[in-house]
Coordinates of N, CA and C in Angstrom, one line a residue:
M152 N 0.8 -1.2 -0.1 CA 0.0 0.1 -0.1 C 0.9 1.2 0.0
D153 N 0.6 2.1 -1.0 CA 1.5 3.3 -1.1 C 0.9 4.4 0.0
D154 N 1.7 5.6 0.0 CA 1.3 6.6 0.9 C 0.1 7.4 0.5
Q155 N -0.6 7.0 -0.6 CA -1.8 7.8 -1.1 C -3.1 7.0 -0.5
T156 N -2.8 5.8 -0.1 CA -4.0 5.0 0.2 C -3.5 4.3 1.6
A157 N -4.6 3.9 2.3 CA -4.4 3.3 3.7 C -5.6 2.4 3.9
E158 N -5.4 1.3 4.6 CA -6.6 0.4 5.1 C -6.2 -0.2 6.5
T159 N -7.3 -0.3 7.2 CA -7.1 -1.1 8.5 C -7.4 -2.5 8.2
Q160 N -7.2 -3.3 9.2 CA -7.5 -4.7 9.1 C -8.8 -5.0 10.2
V161 N -9.7 -4.0 10.3 CA -10.9 -4.1 11.0 C -11.6 -5.3 10.6
M162 N -11.8 -5.4 9.3 CA -12.4 -6.6 8.7 C -11.9 -6.8 7.2
P163 N -11.3 -7.9 6.9 CA -10.8 -8.1 5.6 C -11.8 -8.0 4.6
L164 N -11.3 -7.6 3.3 CA -12.2 -7.3 2.3 C -12.8 -8.7 1.8
T165 N -12.2 -9.7 2.0 CA -13.0 -11.1 1.7 C -14.1 -11.5 2.5
R166 N -14.2 -10.8 3.7 CA -15.4 -11.1 4.6 C -16.7 -10.4 4.4
F167 N -16.7 -9.5 3.5 CA -17.9 -8.7 3.4 C -18.9 -9.5 2.3
D168 N -20.2 -9.4 2.5 CA -21.1 -9.9 1.6 C -21.8 -8.8 0.7
Y169 N -21.8 -7.5 1.3 CA -22.4 -6.4 0.5 C -21.4 -5.1 0.5
V170 N -21.6 -4.4 -0.5 CA -20.8 -3.0 -0.6 C -22.0 -2.1 -0.8
S171 N -22.2 -1.1 0.2 CA -23.2 -0.1 0.0 C -22.5 1.1 -0.5
F172 N -23.1 1.9 -1.4 CA -22.5 3.0 -1.9 C -23.3 4.4 -1.8
D173 N -22.7 5.5 -1.4 CA -23.2 6.7 -1.8 C -23.0 6.9 -3.5
V174 N -23.9 7.4 -4.1 CA -23.9 7.5 -5.4 C -23.3 8.8 -6.0
V175 N -24.1 10.0 -5.5 CA -23.7 11.3 -6.1 C -22.4 11.8 -5.3
G176 N -21.3 12.0 -6.1 CA -20.1 12.4 -5.7 C -19.1 11.1 -5.4
T177 N -19.6 10.1 -5.3 CA -18.8 8.8 -5.3 C -18.6 8.2 -6.5
L178 N -19.8 7.9 -7.1 CA -19.8 7.2 -8.3 C -20.1 8.2 -9.6
I179 N -21.0 9.2 -9.4 CA -21.2 10.2 -10.3 C -20.7 11.6 -10.0
D180 N -20.2 12.2 -11.1 CA -19.4 13.4 -10.8 C -20.4 14.7 -10.9
F181 N -21.1 14.8 -9.8 CA -22.1 15.9 -9.8 C -21.4 17.4 -9.9
E182 N -20.1 17.4 -9.2 CA -19.5 18.7 -9.2 C -19.1 19.1 -10.6
G183 N -18.6 18.2 -11.4 CA -18.3 18.4 -12.7 C -19.5 18.8 -13.5
A184 N -20.7 18.2 -13.3 CA -21.9 18.7 -14.0 C -22.3 20.1 -13.7
I185 N -22.2 20.4 -12.3 CA -22.5 21.7 -11.9 C -21.7 22.7 -12.6
K186 N -20.4 22.5 -12.5 CA -19.5 23.3 -13.2 C -19.7 23.6 -14.7
A187 N -19.9 22.4 -15.4 CA -20.2 22.6 -16.9 C -21.5 23.3 -17.1
G188 N -22.5 23.2 -16.3 CA -23.7 23.8 -16.5 C -23.7 25.3 -16.3
L189 N -22.9 25.7 -15.2 CA -22.6 27.0 -14.9 C -21.8 27.7 -15.9
D190 N -20.8 27.0 -16.5 CA -19.7 27.7 -17.5 C -20.7 27.8 -18.7
A191 N -21.5 27.1 -19.1 CA -22.2 27.2 -20.4 C -23.1 28.6 -20.2
I192 N -23.7 28.7 -19.0 CA -24.5 29.9 -18.8 C -23.7 31.2 -18.7
A193 N -22.4 30.9 -18.1 CA -21.5 32.2 -17.8 C -21.0 32.5 -19.3
K194 N -20.6 31.6 -20.0 CA -19.9 31.9 -21.4 C -20.9 32.6 -22.3
A195 N -22.2 32.2 -22.1 CA -23.2 32.9 -23.0 C -23.6 34.3 -22.5
A196 N -23.3 34.6 -21.1 CA -23.5 35.8 -20.7 C -22.2 36.7 -20.6
G197 N -21.1 36.2 -21.1 CA -19.8 36.9 -21.2 C -19.2 37.0 -19.9
I198 N -19.4 36.1 -18.9 CA -18.9 36.3 -17.6 C -17.9 35.2 -17.3
D199 N -16.8 35.6 -16.7 CA -15.8 34.5 -16.3 C -16.1 34.1 -15.1
L200 N -16.3 32.7 -14.8 CA -16.8 32.2 -13.6 C -15.9 31.2 -13.0
D201 N -15.5 31.4 -11.7 CA -14.6 30.4 -11.0 C -15.5 29.4 -10.4
G202 N -15.4 28.1 -11.0 CA -16.2 27.0 -10.7 C -16.1 26.6 -9.2
E203 N -14.9 26.7 -8.6 CA -14.8 26.3 -7.1 C -15.4 27.2 -6.2
A204 N -15.4 28.5 -6.6 CA -16.1 29.6 -5.9 C -17.6 29.4 -5.9
A205 N -18.0 29.0 -7.2 CA -19.4 28.7 -7.3 C -20.0 27.6 -6.5
L206 N -19.1 26.5 -6.4 CA -19.5 25.3 -5.7 C -19.6 25.6 -4.1
S207 N -18.7 26.7 -3.6 CA -18.9 27.1 -2.2 C -20.2 27.7 -2.0
V208 N -20.8 28.6 -3.1 CA -22.1 29.2 -2.9 C -23.1 28.0 -2.9
Y209 N -23.0 27.2 -3.9 CA -23.9 26.0 -3.9 C -24.0 25.2 -2.6
R210 N -22.8 24.9 -2.0 CA -22.8 24.1 -0.7 C -23.6 24.9 0.4
A211 N -23.4 26.1 0.4 CA -24.1 26.9 1.5 C -25.6 26.9 1.3
A212 N -26.1 27.1 -0.2 CA -27.4 27.1 -0.5 C -28.1 25.7 -0.3
R213 N -27.4 24.8 -0.5 CA -27.9 23.4 -0.4 C -28.4 23.0 1.0
Y214 N -27.9 23.7 1.9 CA -28.3 23.3 3.3 C -29.0 24.4 4.0
E215 N -29.8 25.1 3.1 CA -30.7 26.3 3.7 C -31.9 25.6 4.1
P216 N -32.7 26.1 5.0 CA -34.0 25.5 5.4 C -35.0 25.2 4.4
D217 N -35.0 25.8 3.3 CA -36.1 25.7 2.3 C -35.5 24.9 1.2
A218 N -34.6 24.0 1.5 CA -33.8 23.2 0.2 C -34.8 22.1 -0.1
L219 N -34.9 21.9 -1.3 CA -35.6 20.7 -1.9 C -34.7 19.5 -2.0
K220 N -35.4 18.5 -2.6 CA -34.7 17.2 -2.8 C -33.8 17.4 -4.2
F221 N -32.6 16.7 -4.0 CA -31.6 16.7 -5.1 C -32.1 15.8 -6.3
P222 N -32.0 16.1 -7.5 CA -31.3 17.5 -8.0 C -32.3 18.6 -8.2
D223 N -33.6 18.4 -7.8 CA -34.5 19.3 -8.0 C -34.2 20.7 -7.5
D224 N -33.4 20.7 -6.4 CA -32.9 21.9 -5.7 C -31.9 22.7 -6.5
L225 N -31.5 22.1 -7.5 CA -30.4 22.9 -8.4 C -30.9 24.2 -9.0
G226 N -32.4 24.2 -9.2 CA -32.8 25.5 -9.5 C -32.8 26.5 -8.7
R227 N -33.3 26.2 -7.4 CA -33.2 27.2 -6.4 C -31.6 27.7 -6.0
C228 N -30.8 26.6 -5.8 CA -29.5 27.0 -5.6 C -28.8 27.8 -6.7
Y229 N -29.2 27.6 -8.0 CA -28.7 28.4 -9.2 C -29.0 29.9 -8.8
G230 N -30.3 30.1 -8.2 CA -30.6 31.4 -7.9 C -29.6 32.2 -7.1
R231 N -29.0 31.4 -6.1 CA -28.1 31.9 -5.2 C -26.7 32.2 -5.9
I232 N -26.3 31.4 -6.6 CA -25.2 31.4 -7.5 C -25.3 32.7 -8.4
A233 N -26.4 32.8 -9.2 CA -26.6 33.9 -10.1 C -26.4 35.2 -9.4
A234 N -26.9 35.3 -8.2 CA -26.9 36.5 -7.4 C -25.6 36.9 -6.9
A235 N -24.7 35.8 -6.6 CA -23.5 35.9 -6.2 C -22.4 36.4 -7.3
F236 N -22.8 36.0 -8.5 CA -21.7 36.2 -9.6 C -22.2 36.9 -10.7
G237 N -23.4 37.5 -10.6 CA -24.0 38.2 -11.7 C -24.6 37.7 -12.9
L238 N -24.9 36.2 -12.7 CA -25.4 35.4 -13.9 C -26.9 35.8 -14.2
P239 N -27.4 35.4 -15.3 CA -28.8 35.7 -15.7 C -29.6 34.7 -14.8
D240 N -30.6 35.2 -14.0 CA -31.4 34.3 -13.3 C -32.8 34.2 -13.9
T241 N -32.9 33.2 -14.8 CA -34.2 33.1 -15.5 C -34.8 31.6 -15.3
P242 N -36.0 31.4 -15.5 CA -36.5 30.0 -15.3 C -35.8 29.1 -16.3
E243 N -35.5 29.5 -17.5 CA -34.7 28.5 -18.4 C -33.4 28.1 -17.8
A244 N -32.6 29.3 -17.2 CA -31.3 28.9 -16.6 C -31.5 28.0 -15.5
R245 N -32.5 28.1 -14.8 CA -32.6 27.4 -13.5 C -32.9 25.9 -13.9
Q246 N -33.8 25.8 -14.9 CA -34.1 24.4 -15.3 C -32.8 23.7 -16.1
S247 N -32.1 24.6 -16.7 CA -31.0 24.0 -17.4 C -30.0 23.3 -16.4
M248 N -29.9 23.8 -15.1 CA -29.0 23.4 -14.1 C -29.6 22.2 -13.5
I249 N -30.9 22.0 -13.4 CA -31.5 20.7 -12.9 C -31.3 19.6 -14.0
D250 N -31.5 19.9 -15.1 CA -31.2 19.0 -16.2 C -29.8 18.6 -16.4
A251 N -28.8 19.5 -16.1 CA -27.4 19.3 -16.3 C -27.0 18.3 -15.1
V252 N -27.5 18.4 -14.0 CA -27.1 17.7 -12.9 C -27.8 16.3 -12.9
G253 N -29.1 16.3 -13.5 CA -29.8 15.1 -13.7 C -29.1 14.2 -14.8
E254 N -28.3 14.8 -15.7 CA -27.6 14.0 -16.7 C -26.0 13.9 -16.2
A255 N -25.7 14.2 -15.0 CA -24.3 14.1 -14.5 C -23.7 12.7 -14.8
Q256 N -22.4 12.7 -15.3 CA -21.8 11.5 -15.7 C -21.0 10.8 -14.7
P257 N -20.8 9.4 -14.9 CA -20.1 8.6 -13.8 C -18.6 9.2 -14.0
F258 N -17.9 9.0 -12.9 CA -16.4 9.1 -12.8 C -15.9 8.1 -13.9
P259 N -14.7 8.2 -14.5 CA -14.2 7.4 -15.6 C -14.0 5.9 -15.1
D260 N -13.8 5.8 -13.7 CA -13.5 4.5 -13.2 C -14.8 3.7 -12.6
S261 N -15.9 4.5 -12.6 CA -17.0 3.9 -11.8 C -17.5 2.6 -12.3
A262 N -18.0 2.7 -13.7 CA -18.8 1.6 -14.2 C -17.8 0.3 -14.1
E263 N -16.7 0.4 -14.6 CA -15.8 -0.8 -14.6 C -15.5 -1.4 -13.3
A264 N -15.2 -0.3 -12.3 CA -15.0 -0.9 -10.9 C -16.2 -1.5 -10.3
L265 N -17.3 -1.0 -10.5 CA -18.6 -1.6 -10.0 C -18.8 -2.9 -10.7
A266 N -18.6 -3.2 -11.8 CA -18.7 -4.4 -12.5 C -17.8 -5.4 -11.8
R267 N -16.7 -5.0 -11.5 CA -15.7 -6.0 -10.9 C -16.1 -6.4 -9.4
L268 N -16.5 -5.3 -8.7 CA -17.0 -5.5 -7.3 C -18.3 -6.3 -7.2
A269 N -19.1 -6.3 -8.3 CA -20.4 -7.0 -8.2 C -20.2 -8.5 -8.6
R270 N -19.0 -9.0 -9.0 CA -18.7 -10.2 -9.0 C -18.4 -10.9 -7.5
R271 N -18.1 -10.1 -6.6 CA -17.7 -10.6 -5.4 C -18.8 -10.3 -4.3
Y272 N -19.6 -9.2 -4.5 CA -20.6 -8.5 -3.6 C -21.9 -8.3 -4.1
K273 N -22.9 -8.3 -3.3 CA -24.1 -7.6 -3.6 C -24.0 -6.1 -3.4
L274 N -24.3 -5.3 -4.5 CA -24.1 -3.8 -4.4 C -25.3 -3.1 -3.9
I275 N -25.2 -2.2 -3.0 CA -26.4 -1.5 -2.7 C -26.3 0.1 -2.9
A276 N -27.1 0.6 -3.5 CA -27.1 2.1 -3.8 C -27.9 2.9 -2.7
M277 N -27.2 3.8 -2.1 CA -27.9 4.7 -1.1 C -27.8 6.1 -1.5
T278 N -28.7 6.7 -2.0 CA -28.4 8.1 -2.5 C -29.4 9.1 -2.0
N279 N -29.0 10.3 -1.8 CA -29.7 11.5 -1.5 C -30.4 12.0 -2.7
A280 N -30.3 11.5 -3.8 CA -31.1 12.0 -5.0 C -32.4 11.3 -5.2
R281 N -33.2 12.0 -6.0 CA -34.5 11.4 -6.2 C -34.5 10.4 -7.0
R282 N -35.4 9.5 -7.2 CA -35.5 8.4 -8.1 C -35.3 8.6 -9.5
W283 N -36.0 9.6 -10.0 CA -35.9 10.0 -11.4 C -34.5 10.2 -11.8
A284 N -33.6 10.9 -11.1 CA -32.2 11.1 -11.4 C -31.5 9.8 -11.1
Y285 N -31.7 9.2 -10.0 CA -31.0 7.9 -9.7 C -31.0 6.9 -10.8
E286 N -32.3 6.9 -11.4 CA -32.4 5.6 -12.6 C -31.5 6.2 -13.8
K287 N -31.3 7.4 -13.9 CA -30.5 7.9 -15.0 C -29.0 7.5 -14.8
Y288 N -28.6 7.7 -13.4 CA -27.3 7.5 -13.0 C -27.1 5.9 -13.1
A289 N -28.0 5.1 -12.4 CA -27.9 3.6 -12.5 C -27.6 3.1 -13.8
A290 N -28.3 3.6 -14.9 CA -28.2 3.1 -16.3 C -26.9 3.5 -16.9
K291 N -26.4 4.7 -16.6 CA -25.0 4.9 -17.0 C -23.9 4.2 -16.3
L292 N -24.2 3.6 -15.2 CA -23.3 2.9 -14.4 C -23.5 1.3 -14.8
G293 N -24.4 0.9 -15.6 CA -24.4 -0.4 -16.1 C -25.4 -1.1 -15.2
E294 N -26.2 -0.5 -14.5 CA -27.3 -1.3 -13.6 C -26.6 -2.3 -12.6
P295 N -25.6 -1.9 -11.8 CA -25.0 -3.0 -11.0 C -25.5 -3.3 -9.7
F296 N -26.6 -2.8 -9.3 CA -27.0 -2.7 -7.9 C -28.1 -3.8 -7.6
W297 N -27.8 -4.5 -6.5 CA -28.7 -5.6 -6.0 C -29.9 -4.9 -5.4
A298 N -29.9 -3.8 -4.8 CA -30.8 -2.9 -4.1 C -30.5 -1.6 -4.2
D299 N -31.6 -0.6 -4.2 CA -31.2 0.7 -4.2 C -32.3 1.5 -3.3
F300 N -31.8 2.6 -2.8 CA -32.6 3.4 -1.9 C -32.3 4.8 -2.2
T301 N -33.5 5.6 -2.4 CA -33.4 7.0 -2.8 C -34.3 7.8 -1.8
T302 N -34.1 9.1 -1.7 CA -34.9 9.8 -0.8 C -36.5 9.7 -1.1
D303 N -36.8 9.3 -2.3 CA -38.2 9.2 -2.4 C -38.9 7.8 -1.7
E304 N -38.0 6.9 -1.4 CA -38.6 5.7 -0.7 C -38.2 5.9 0.9
T305 N -37.0 6.5 1.2 CA -36.8 6.6 2.6 C -37.4 7.7 3.3
G306 N -37.7 8.8 2.5 CA -38.3 10.1 3.1 C -37.4 10.8 3.9
T307 N -35.9 10.5 3.8 CA -35.1 11.3 4.5 C -33.8 11.3 3.8
E308 N -32.8 12.0 4.3 CA -31.5 12.0 3.6 C -30.4 11.6 4.6
K309 N -29.3 11.0 4.1 CA -28.1 10.9 4.9 C -27.5 12.2 5.2
P310 N -27.2 12.3 6.5 CA -26.6 11.5 7.4 C -27.7 11.1 8.4
D311 N -29.0 11.1 8.1 CA -30.1 10.7 9.0 C -29.9 9.3 9.2
P312 N -29.7 8.7 10.5 CA -29.6 7.3 10.6 C -30.8 6.5 10.2
A313 N -32.0 7.2 10.1 CA -33.1 6.4 9.7 C -33.0 6.0 8.2
F314 N -32.1 6.8 7.4 CA -31.9 6.3 6.1 C -31.2 4.9 6.2
F315 N -30.1 4.7 7.0 CA -29.3 3.7 7.1 C -30.2 2.5 7.6
E316 N -31.0 2.7 8.6 CA -31.8 1.6 9.3 C -32.7 1.1 8.3
Q317 N -33.1 1.7 7.3 CA -34.0 1.1 6.2 C -33.1 0.0 5.4
V318 N -32.0 0.4 5.1 CA -31.1 -0.5 4.6 C -30.8 -1.7 5.3
F319 N -30.5 -1.6 6.5 CA -30.3 -2.6 7.4 C -31.3 -3.6 7.5
A320 N -32.7 -3.0 7.6 CA -33.9 -3.8 7.6 C -33.9 -4.6 6.3
H321 N -33.7 -4.1 5.2 CA -33.8 -4.7 3.9 C -32.8 -6.0 4.0
V322 N -31.7 -5.6 4.3 CA -30.6 -6.7 4.3 C -31.0 -7.9 5.3
A323 N -31.5 -7.4 6.5 CA -31.8 -8.6 7.5 C -33.0 -9.3 6.9
A324 N -34.0 -8.6 6.2 CA -35.3 -9.3 5.7 C -35.0 -10.2 4.8
T325 N -33.8 -10.0 3.9 CA -33.3 -11.0 2.9 C -32.4 -12.1 3.4
G326 N -32.1 -12.1 4.7 CA -31.4 -13.1 5.1 C -29.9 -12.8 5.4
G327 N -29.6 -11.5 5.2 CA -28.1 -11.1 5.3 C -27.9 -10.7 6.7
S328 N -26.6 -10.4 6.9 CA -26.2 -9.8 8.1 C -25.5 -8.3 7.8
T329 N -25.9 -7.3 8.7 CA -25.6 -6.0 8.5 C -24.2 -5.7 8.8
D330 N -23.6 -6.6 9.6 CA -22.2 -6.4 9.9 C -21.3 -7.0 8.8
R331 N -21.9 -7.4 7.8 CA -21.1 -7.7 6.5 C -21.2 -6.7 5.4
I332 N -21.7 -5.5 5.7 CA -21.7 -4.4 4.8 C -20.5 -3.5 4.8
L333 N -19.9 -3.2 3.8 CA -18.7 -2.2 3.7 C -19.5 -1.0 3.1
H334 N -19.5 0.1 3.9 CA -20.1 1.3 3.2 C -19.1 2.1 2.7
T335 N -19.3 2.6 1.4 CA -18.4 3.1 0.5 C -18.9 4.4 0.1
A336 N -18.1 5.6 0.3 CA -18.5 7.1 0.0 C -17.3 8.0 0.0
Q337 N -17.7 9.1 -0.7 CA -16.7 10.1 -0.6 C -17.0 11.3 0.4
S338 N -18.2 11.3 1.0 CA -18.6 12.4 1.8 C -18.3 12.1 3.3
Q339 N -17.5 12.7 3.9 CA -17.3 12.6 5.4 C -18.6 13.0 6.1
Y340 N -19.2 14.0 5.6 CA -20.4 14.5 6.3 C -21.6 13.5 6.3
H341 N -21.9 13.2 5.0 CA -23.1 12.5 4.7 C -23.0 11.0 5.0
D342 N -21.8 10.3 5.0 CA -21.7 9.0 5.0 C -20.6 8.4 5.9
I343 N -19.3 8.9 5.9 CA -18.3 8.2 6.7 C -18.4 8.5 8.1
G344 N -18.9 9.6 8.7 CA -19.0 9.8 10.0 C -20.1 9.1 10.6
I345 N -21.3 9.1 9.9 CA -22.5 8.5 10.5 C -22.3 6.9 10.4
S346 N -21.7 6.5 9.3 CA -21.5 4.9 9.2 C -20.6 4.6 10.4
R347 N -19.7 5.2 10.8 CA -18.8 4.8 11.9 C -19.7 5.0 13.1
A348 N -20.5 5.9 13.2 CA -21.4 6.0 14.5 C -22.3 4.8 14.5
L349 N -22.7 4.4 13.5 CA -23.8 3.2 13.5 C -23.0 1.8 13.5
G350 N -21.7 1.8 13.6 CA -20.8 0.6 13.8 C -20.6 -0.1 12.5
M351 N -20.7 0.6 11.4 CA -20.4 0.0 10.2 C -18.9 0.1 9.8
T352 N -18.3 -0.9 9.1 CA -16.9 -0.8 8.4 C -17.3 0.1 7.2
N353 N -16.2 1.0 7.1 CA -16.5 2.0 6.0 C -15.2 2.1 5.1
C354 N -15.4 2.7 3.9 CA -14.4 2.9 2.9 C -14.5 4.3 2.3
W355 N -13.5 5.1 2.6 CA -13.5 6.7 2.0 C -13.1 6.6 0.8
I356 N -13.7 6.9 -0.3 CA -13.2 7.2 -1.7 C -12.9 8.7 -1.8
Q357 N -11.7 9.2 -1.6 CA -11.5 10.5 -1.5 C -11.3 11.0 -3.0
R358 N -12.6 11.4 -3.6 CA -12.4 11.9 -5.0 C -11.8 13.2 -5.1
R359 N -11.7 14.1 -4.1 CA -11.1 15.5 -4.1 C -9.7 15.4 -3.6
H360 N -9.0 14.4 -3.7 CA -7.7 14.3 -3.1 C -6.7 15.2 -3.6
A361 N -6.9 15.6 -4.9 CA -5.9 16.6 -5.6 C -6.3 18.0 -5.5
Q362 N -7.6 18.2 -4.7 CA -8.1 19.6 -4.7 C -8.3 20.0 -3.2
K363 N -8.4 21.3 -3.0 CA -8.5 21.8 -1.6 C -9.9 22.0 -1.3
G364 N -10.4 21.8 0.0 CA -11.7 22.0 0.4 C -12.5 20.8 0.1
Y365 N -13.8 21.1 0.4 CA -14.8 20.0 0.3 C -15.8 20.2 -1.0
G366 N -15.5 21.2 -1.8 CA -16.3 21.4 -3.0 C -17.7 21.7 -2.6
G367 N -18.6 20.7 -3.4 CA -20.0 20.9 -3.2 C -20.6 20.2 -2.0
T368 N -19.8 19.6 -1.2 CA -20.3 18.8 -0.1 C -20.0 19.6 1.4
I369 N -20.9 19.5 2.1 CA -20.6 20.3 3.4 C -19.5 19.6 4.2
E370 N -18.8 20.4 4.7 CA -17.6 20.1 5.6 C -18.1 19.5 6.9
P371 N -17.5 18.3 7.3 CA -17.9 17.7 8.7 C -17.6 18.5 9.7
A372 N -18.2 18.3 10.8 CA -17.8 19.1 12.0 C -16.4 18.5 12.6
E373 N -16.1 17.2 12.3 CA -14.9 16.6 12.5 C -14.7 15.5 11.6
F374 N -13.4 15.3 11.2 CA -12.9 14.2 10.3 C -13.0 12.9 11.1
T375 N -13.5 11.9 10.3 CA -13.6 10.6 10.7 C -12.5 9.6 9.9
K376 N -11.5 9.1 10.7 CA -10.6 8.2 10.0 C -11.4 7.0 9.6
P377 N -11.4 6.8 8.2 CA -12.1 5.6 7.6 C -11.4 4.3 7.9
D378 N -12.0 3.2 7.9 CA -11.3 1.9 7.9 C -10.5 1.5 6.6
Y379 N -11.1 1.9 5.4 CA -10.4 1.8 4.3 C -10.3 3.2 3.6
H380 N -9.4 3.5 2.9 CA -9.1 4.9 2.2 C -8.4 4.7 0.8
F381 N -9.2 5.1 -0.2 CA -8.6 5.0 -1.5 C -9.0 6.4 -2.3
H382 N -8.3 6.6 -3.4 CA -8.4 7.9 -4.1 C -9.4 7.6 -5.3
S383 N -9.7 6.3 -5.6 CA -10.6 6.0 -6.7 C -11.3 4.8 -6.4
L384 N -12.5 4.6 -7.1 CA -13.1 3.3 -7.0 C -12.4 2.1 -7.5
A385 N -11.6 2.4 -8.6 CA -10.8 1.4 -9.2 C -9.7 1.0 -8.2
D386 N -9.2 1.9 -7.3 CA -8.2 1.4 -6.3 C -8.9 0.4 -5.4
L387 N -10.2 0.5 -5.0 CA -10.8 -0.4 -4.2 C -11.0 -1.6 -4.8
A388 N -11.4 -1.6 -6.1 CA -11.7 -2.8 -6.8 C -10.3 -3.6 -7.0
D389 N -9.1 -3.0 -7.2 CA -8.0 -3.6 -7.3 C -7.6 -4.3 -5.9
A390 N -7.8 -3.6 -4.8 CA -7.5 -4.2 -3.5 C -8.3 -5.4 -3.3
V391 N -9.5 -5.3 -3.8 CA -10.6 -6.5 -3.6 C -10.0 -7.7 -4.3
D392 N -9.6 -7.3 -5.6 CA -9.1 -8.5 -6.5 C -7.8 -9.0 -6.0
R393 N -6.9 -8.1 -5.3 CA -5.7 -8.8 -4.6 C -6.2 -9.6 -3.4
A394 N -7.0 -9.2 -2.7 CA -7.5 -9.9 -1.4 C -8.0 -11.3 -1.7
F395 N -8.9 -11.4 -2.8 CA -9.4 -12.6 -3.1 C -8.4 -13.5 -3.9
A396 N -7.3 -13.0 -4.4 CA -6.4 -13.8 -5.0 C -5.4 -14.3 -4.0
D397 N -5.3 -13.8 -2.8 CA -4.3 -14.3 -1.8 C -4.7 -15.7 -1.2

């Protein structure tokens, strides 16, 4: 293991039956979609926009009391971004941002790594996105999931423990053991901290390892050291292949 990744031996990778995933930000590049959507609007308006600065405004707007479900909330959030950077705030621009994030693309390694992981484990999607968007994402990822949970079904968003409890109940009802789930995500705030608090073994996919700050994801009150830590999903899949080959 090089100095870019680290893993503990809390539970060997060969012992898991399930891998649960955050989707948006871990498997799907929503930040890239936001930046691309904003860049198109800004260029048409003749405005030079700093994408990372815009993500900071988005992050603050996303956690306001009147926030809607993701990605429907991108229209409202765009209004905050437009006001901050002088972009045109029109119904068309707001809808274009919802559409842009609804069509966000997977990270380059996501689909191939998920296909490899699906040979070893049952994969569970746990997303704060609405089902209409999740279904687009799942199709682009190759439909690798054994089970999936969106905010439309759970009625809540991570890091609410109630979201996780519904996943636990499903696994238990289908004869599985919840202590055989490896929870995999990029968000310290939404996933890594709460999964640790709930006693899960977790894996942090640090997608922003080459960038400063937390981008479009809220900063956690405190950092949680993960059980497994990789910079990409391909790195996790490689580690799994090595573990099963031993």
